[in-house]
XYZ file of C-alpha atoms in Angstrom:
407
model
C -0.097 -0.205 -0.091
C 2.898 2.318 1.062
C 4.157 2.070 -3.068
C 0.827 3.245 -4.181
C 0.758 6.152 -1.753
C 3.830 7.794 -2.574
C 3.359 7.776 -6.192
C 1.017 10.674 -6.232
C 3.124 12.498 -3.926
C 6.329 12.242 -6.244
C 4.340 13.122 -9.297
C 3.112 16.284 -7.611
C 6.731 17.217 -6.589
C 7.853 16.529 -9.885
C 5.042 18.957 -11.206
C 5.997 21.459 -8.899
C 9.368 20.953 -9.911
C 8.444 21.584 -13.450
C 6.367 24.281 -12.882
C 9.280 26.400 -10.965
C 11.587 25.527 -14.140
C 9.057 26.771 -16.532
C 8.832 30.161 -14.472
C 12.887 30.655 -14.318
C 12.641 30.207 -17.963
C 10.244 32.329 -18.458
C 11.551 35.324 -16.418
C 15.141 34.479 -18.048
C 13.672 34.686 -21.487
C 11.797 37.625 -20.668
C 15.056 39.527 -19.575
C 17.403 38.256 -22.369
C 14.762 39.809 -24.993
C 14.275 42.876 -22.989
C 18.316 42.930 -23.199
C 18.303 42.212 -27.123
C 15.829 45.127 -27.585
C 17.909 47.551 -25.573
C 20.859 46.899 -27.696
C 19.630 46.159 -31.081
C 19.388 49.645 -32.228
C 16.957 51.703 -34.071
C 18.473 52.689 -37.526
C 16.383 56.084 -37.139
C 18.858 56.891 -34.188
C 22.206 55.667 -35.312
C 22.309 57.403 -38.741
C 22.102 60.772 -38.106
C 24.992 63.021 -39.979
C 28.130 63.649 -37.844
C 31.052 65.956 -38.442
C 33.674 63.687 -40.425
C 31.766 61.116 -41.727
C 33.394 59.740 -44.988
C 31.339 60.993 -48.108
C 28.435 58.735 -49.137
C 29.557 56.188 -52.124
C 27.581 55.341 -55.271
C 24.772 52.871 -54.177
C 23.195 50.082 -56.023
C 19.942 48.559 -54.823
C 18.883 45.365 -55.851
C 15.227 44.621 -56.239
C 14.370 40.722 -57.006
C 10.628 40.134 -57.321
C 8.213 37.420 -58.748
C 4.489 37.952 -58.668
C 4.394 41.431 -56.447
C 1.962 43.212 -58.478
C 0.301 44.576 -55.727
C 2.690 45.955 -53.482
C 5.691 46.753 -56.325
C 4.344 50.247 -57.578
C 4.602 51.551 -53.943
C 8.052 49.646 -53.083
C 9.809 51.200 -56.188
C 8.254 54.689 -55.734
C 9.605 54.853 -52.251
C 13.146 53.680 -53.632
C 12.858 56.667 -56.519
C 12.446 58.909 -53.989
C 15.419 58.162 -51.629
C 17.505 61.193 -50.057
C 20.703 59.880 -51.580
C 22.724 61.405 -53.881
C 24.136 59.191 -56.088
C 22.288 55.690 -56.656
C 20.775 53.278 -59.271
C 17.904 50.712 -58.473
C 18.042 47.378 -60.471
C 14.626 45.657 -60.469
C 14.779 42.040 -61.525
C 11.546 40.613 -62.693
C 11.892 36.826 -61.825
C 9.764 35.035 -64.586
C 6.425 36.940 -63.169
C 3.313 35.788 -64.583
C 1.193 38.962 -63.359
C 1.751 42.640 -64.064
C 4.910 42.892 -62.137
C 7.293 43.527 -65.080
C 5.005 45.603 -66.843
C 4.565 47.975 -63.642
C 8.106 48.230 -63.311
C 8.785 49.086 -66.928
C 6.458 51.945 -67.000
C 8.237 53.460 -64.217
C 11.354 53.306 -65.536
C 10.212 54.864 -68.669
C 10.299 57.952 -66.973
C 13.095 57.385 -64.438
C 16.585 56.861 -65.920
C 17.799 55.689 -62.209
C 15.565 52.384 -62.402
C 16.972 49.630 -64.750
C 14.625 46.621 -65.202
C 16.120 43.376 -65.894
C 13.716 40.437 -67.202
C 14.562 36.661 -66.239
C 13.187 34.546 -68.610
C 14.566 31.174 -67.634
C 15.942 29.833 -64.395
C 19.204 27.954 -64.230
C 19.631 24.344 -63.124
C 20.881 24.673 -59.543
C 19.355 27.939 -58.448
C 16.175 29.297 -56.336
C 14.479 31.911 -58.289
C 15.077 34.627 -55.898
C 19.054 34.097 -55.469
C 19.238 34.073 -59.208
C 17.597 36.944 -59.416
C 19.685 39.116 -56.807
C 22.937 37.820 -58.199
C 21.715 38.457 -61.823
C 21.165 42.462 -60.345
C 24.188 42.164 -58.407
C 26.307 41.571 -61.616
C 24.718 44.365 -63.404
C 25.641 46.781 -60.419
C 27.822 49.503 -60.552
C 27.947 50.642 -56.996
C 30.327 50.729 -54.278
C 27.423 49.578 -51.792
C 24.942 47.056 -52.766
C 21.440 46.777 -50.782
C 19.220 43.895 -51.356
C 15.579 43.921 -50.801
C 11.993 42.557 -51.912
C 9.393 43.911 -54.379
C 7.054 44.589 -51.461
C 9.278 46.739 -49.071
C 8.657 50.570 -48.747
C 11.460 52.769 -47.588
C 11.202 56.014 -45.701
C 13.673 58.445 -47.550
C 16.354 58.478 -45.266
C 16.367 54.718 -44.362
C 19.285 53.799 -46.811
C 21.066 57.062 -46.126
C 21.348 56.081 -42.536
C 22.024 52.390 -43.294
C 25.225 53.461 -45.349
C 26.466 56.159 -42.945
C 26.024 53.333 -40.036
C 28.133 51.036 -42.547
C 31.055 53.205 -42.865
C 31.272 54.821 -39.536
C 31.371 51.400 -37.847
C 33.736 49.701 -40.375
C 31.115 47.026 -41.248
C 30.916 44.807 -44.157
C 27.344 44.043 -43.870
C 24.279 45.465 -42.353
C 20.686 44.008 -41.693
C 17.589 45.719 -40.844
C 14.770 44.256 -39.025
C 11.835 46.209 -40.738
C 8.504 46.797 -39.414
C 5.868 44.225 -40.448
C 2.523 45.329 -41.426
C 0.182 42.296 -40.348
C -3.277 42.644 -40.867
C -5.187 40.053 -38.678
C -4.599 39.734 -34.505
C -3.581 35.959 -35.107
C -0.981 37.174 -37.541
C 0.425 39.243 -35.503
C 0.331 37.039 -32.574
C 2.579 34.474 -34.687
C 4.839 37.193 -35.591
C 5.612 37.918 -31.638
C 6.237 34.166 -31.258
C 8.798 34.792 -33.958
C 10.352 37.578 -32.075
C 10.693 36.027 -28.920
C 12.512 32.978 -30.842
C 14.743 35.193 -32.631
C 15.691 37.334 -29.760
C 16.483 34.295 -27.337
C 17.777 31.800 -29.680
C 19.621 33.902 -32.458
C 21.693 36.411 -30.019
C 20.736 39.346 -32.463
C 22.725 41.768 -29.923
C 25.936 39.464 -30.766
C 25.657 40.152 -34.125
C 28.171 43.376 -34.313
C 30.334 41.544 -32.249
C 33.285 39.900 -34.528
C 34.330 37.298 -31.781
C 30.871 36.033 -31.941
C 29.567 33.113 -34.210
C 25.911 34.912 -33.889
C 25.072 36.065 -37.197
C 21.465 37.221 -39.235
C 20.415 38.615 -42.469
C 17.185 39.848 -43.375
C 15.644 39.862 -47.057
C 13.768 43.202 -46.710
C 17.300 45.005 -46.138
C 20.579 43.280 -46.787
C 23.229 46.131 -47.004
C 26.721 45.100 -48.458
C 30.220 46.733 -49.309
C 30.312 45.625 -52.746
C 33.781 44.319 -52.514
C 33.071 42.225 -49.533
C 30.093 40.886 -51.072
C 32.322 39.804 -53.858
C 34.710 38.588 -51.577
C 32.396 35.946 -49.742
C 30.968 34.875 -53.157
C 27.768 36.452 -53.272
C 24.412 34.661 -53.824
C 26.416 31.671 -55.839
C 27.369 30.359 -52.529
C 23.856 30.222 -51.316
C 22.317 29.561 -54.647
C 20.020 26.770 -53.183
C 19.361 28.067 -49.842
C 15.686 29.034 -49.256
C 17.043 31.088 -46.561
C 19.429 32.881 -48.634
C 19.340 35.963 -46.387
C 20.320 34.667 -42.998
C 22.780 32.537 -44.987
C 24.539 35.637 -46.591
C 24.588 37.212 -42.926
C 26.309 33.937 -41.607
C 28.575 33.559 -44.797
C 29.781 37.200 -43.562
C 30.644 36.136 -40.162
C 32.127 32.558 -41.118
C 34.655 34.350 -43.619
C 36.177 36.770 -41.192
C 34.231 40.013 -42.027
C 32.218 42.426 -39.799
C 28.473 42.455 -39.944
C 25.911 44.455 -37.780
C 22.008 44.291 -37.165
C 19.668 47.125 -36.261
C 16.046 47.589 -36.394
C 13.810 49.730 -37.927
C 10.716 51.176 -36.049
C 9.120 53.566 -38.784
C 11.490 53.639 -41.977
C 11.168 50.486 -43.441
C 8.045 48.338 -43.669
C 6.877 45.737 -45.206
C 3.671 43.140 -45.485
C 5.214 39.748 -44.508
C 2.130 37.464 -44.993
C -1.361 38.274 -45.761
C -3.102 35.502 -43.618
C -2.244 32.475 -41.283
C -2.430 30.275 -44.299
C -0.190 31.820 -46.135
C 2.112 32.309 -43.416
C 2.341 28.422 -43.020
C 2.913 27.767 -46.333
C 5.440 30.595 -46.829
C 7.528 29.299 -44.150
C 7.922 25.883 -45.240
C 10.766 26.762 -47.102
C 12.561 28.547 -44.304
C 11.894 26.756 -40.975
C 13.781 23.274 -41.781
C 16.647 25.044 -43.545
C 17.193 27.421 -40.742
C 18.185 24.497 -38.825
C 20.304 23.273 -41.748
C 17.785 20.062 -42.307
C 18.499 18.541 -38.671
C 15.288 16.535 -37.765
C 16.373 16.458 -34.075
C 16.449 20.098 -34.126
C 12.978 20.291 -35.211
C 11.811 18.229 -32.121
C 13.844 20.820 -29.903
C 11.910 23.688 -31.157
C 8.519 21.755 -31.116
C 8.953 20.771 -27.563
C 10.099 24.325 -26.510
C 7.204 25.866 -27.970
C 4.753 23.532 -26.484
C 6.366 23.683 -23.015
C 7.038 27.424 -23.144
C 4.199 28.525 -25.253
C 1.357 26.330 -24.362
C 1.838 24.200 -21.122
C 1.860 26.914 -18.677
C -1.691 28.027 -19.594
C -3.306 24.675 -19.502
C -1.388 23.164 -16.729
C -2.839 26.207 -14.819
C -6.459 25.050 -15.506
C -5.662 21.333 -15.031
C -3.609 21.284 -11.472
C -5.707 24.003 -9.686
C -8.060 21.253 -8.290
C -5.146 18.916 -7.296
C -1.969 21.268 -6.513
C -2.662 24.937 -5.971
C 1.396 25.227 -5.861
C 2.193 23.994 -8.937
C -0.804 25.910 -10.605
C 0.141 28.770 -9.211
C 3.512 28.730 -10.643
C 2.343 27.783 -13.884
C -0.148 30.883 -13.716
C 2.989 32.792 -13.031
C 4.639 31.688 -15.616
C 1.490 32.256 -17.784
C 1.471 35.743 -16.617
C 4.999 36.484 -17.425
C 4.442 35.117 -20.918
C 1.645 37.427 -21.550
C 2.981 40.470 -20.354
C 6.060 39.380 -22.569
C 4.188 39.157 -25.285
C 1.954 42.302 -24.979
C 5.228 44.215 -24.562
C 6.552 42.889 -27.821
C 3.172 43.966 -29.586
C 3.607 47.246 -28.210
C 6.942 47.770 -29.762
C 6.126 45.996 -33.063
C 2.725 48.412 -33.064
C 0.390 45.510 -32.824
C -2.753 45.103 -31.018
C -1.823 45.060 -27.400
C -4.206 42.397 -26.698
C -2.450 39.767 -29.738
C -0.174 38.856 -26.955
C -2.704 37.370 -25.123
C -3.009 34.815 -28.201
C 0.635 33.651 -27.364
C -0.523 29.873 -26.474
C -2.500 29.572 -29.969
C 0.132 31.136 -31.691
C 2.691 28.989 -30.460
C 0.495 25.856 -31.589
C 0.549 27.593 -35.296
C 4.222 28.058 -35.299
C 4.932 24.386 -34.030
C 2.872 23.039 -36.841
C 4.600 25.278 -38.852
C 8.099 23.929 -38.148
C 6.810 20.294 -38.384
C 5.207 21.209 -41.959
C 8.343 22.833 -43.326
C 10.352 19.407 -42.157
C 7.496 17.133 -43.586
C 7.615 19.106 -47.030
C 11.260 19.120 -47.251
C 11.500 15.342 -46.493
C 9.393 14.341 -48.871
C 11.218 16.008 -51.838
C 8.555 18.627 -52.452
C 10.240 21.673 -51.783
C 10.176 24.714 -54.647
C 10.849 28.261 -54.448
C 9.941 29.738 -57.886
C 10.889 26.632 -60.008
C 11.128 22.987 -59.955
C 10.906 21.044 -56.253
C 14.546 20.198 -54.822
C 15.455 16.763 -53.687
C 16.787 16.911 -49.995
C 19.957 15.543 -51.021
C 20.864 18.545 -53.258
C 19.514 20.988 -50.260
C 21.750 19.096 -47.960
C 24.687 19.320 -50.296
C 24.249 23.164 -50.289
C 24.693 23.398 -47.010
C 27.406 26.229 -45.719
C 30.469 24.555 -44.366
C 33.543 26.568 -42.561
C 36.024 25.305 -44.730
C 33.788 25.956 -47.856
C 33.366 29.418 -46.437
C 37.168 29.906 -46.006
C 38.254 29.201 -49.378
C 35.313 31.294 -50.617
C 36.964 34.758 -49.198
């Protein structure tokens, strides 16, 4: 009889320990994220002119776009209105089957600053956007290259500030996190989960540290010194990487170059996805690749999301009738999580109450990770071209020795 009486007590003790650990983890994640936000500076603040600044070099903006007819006019108009003394815009229409190319052609007819390239065929061994970006870079005449997407809207000084920061601090690469315009509350909650994951796991505040392995890249705003871009091999080195923006940032650090990351709260804006369904489908190409196609990493990521994002709220209710101490600790974890998510919502200019959707959003993102892995393992990953088998994707992974040879 004694062993049976002891089992419930042991179970409750384990739950109490798990609840205490969960609370400690949430407090630690909130503090790390707060530290990260305070040390990933805003481009609106850091790019102000100073005496002694070097003259601004010629700039080439490379825009790779495919089927962006609903946002491309506003994006290109913002680029053609930049406050920058000497620059060109190279728009690469990557085999669009809508009006994207026509809109760009009409805009270029009235502005010599804009050059339009139409890609008619995708060569073997490339993803579409990567090839389009590479084509644009080959035509660029600037000393500084900015790679961006066909739906990103820039403030007039957003690029000038970035170039000033790049030169002033001796960087080879600068990535800028844009403001994401999300329509639905659930989309906003999903973005909060991504913010939480990026700041906690990617150590964003260490990207500027040349002694750290932390790295990052952003498709909306990846700025390079042209000679540094060519020295690391450019987009050819990431031809079959669906997360090419991040991998370029990683390549910068692996080859001994200097990188930095800042955020834009008002001067760079884009709509990431228009619905949760689009987000789940759109991220199928990125997430498994982001973990270098490691199945174990997806398991760890899923367990982390379920444990921290969902379990505290569920176990608060489940344990309340049988173990008030553990339930109280899980409730405290839930409150920390919600306060944390609400703070991120406010910084991201989302509706504050979208942070309360954190448990549901965590479940959506956990499924997104699994869907990305399943699609890739089944050889169905396609991005602007035919599906690519997993063996080819894994062969395209960056390796430190390869990276040193590319420098």
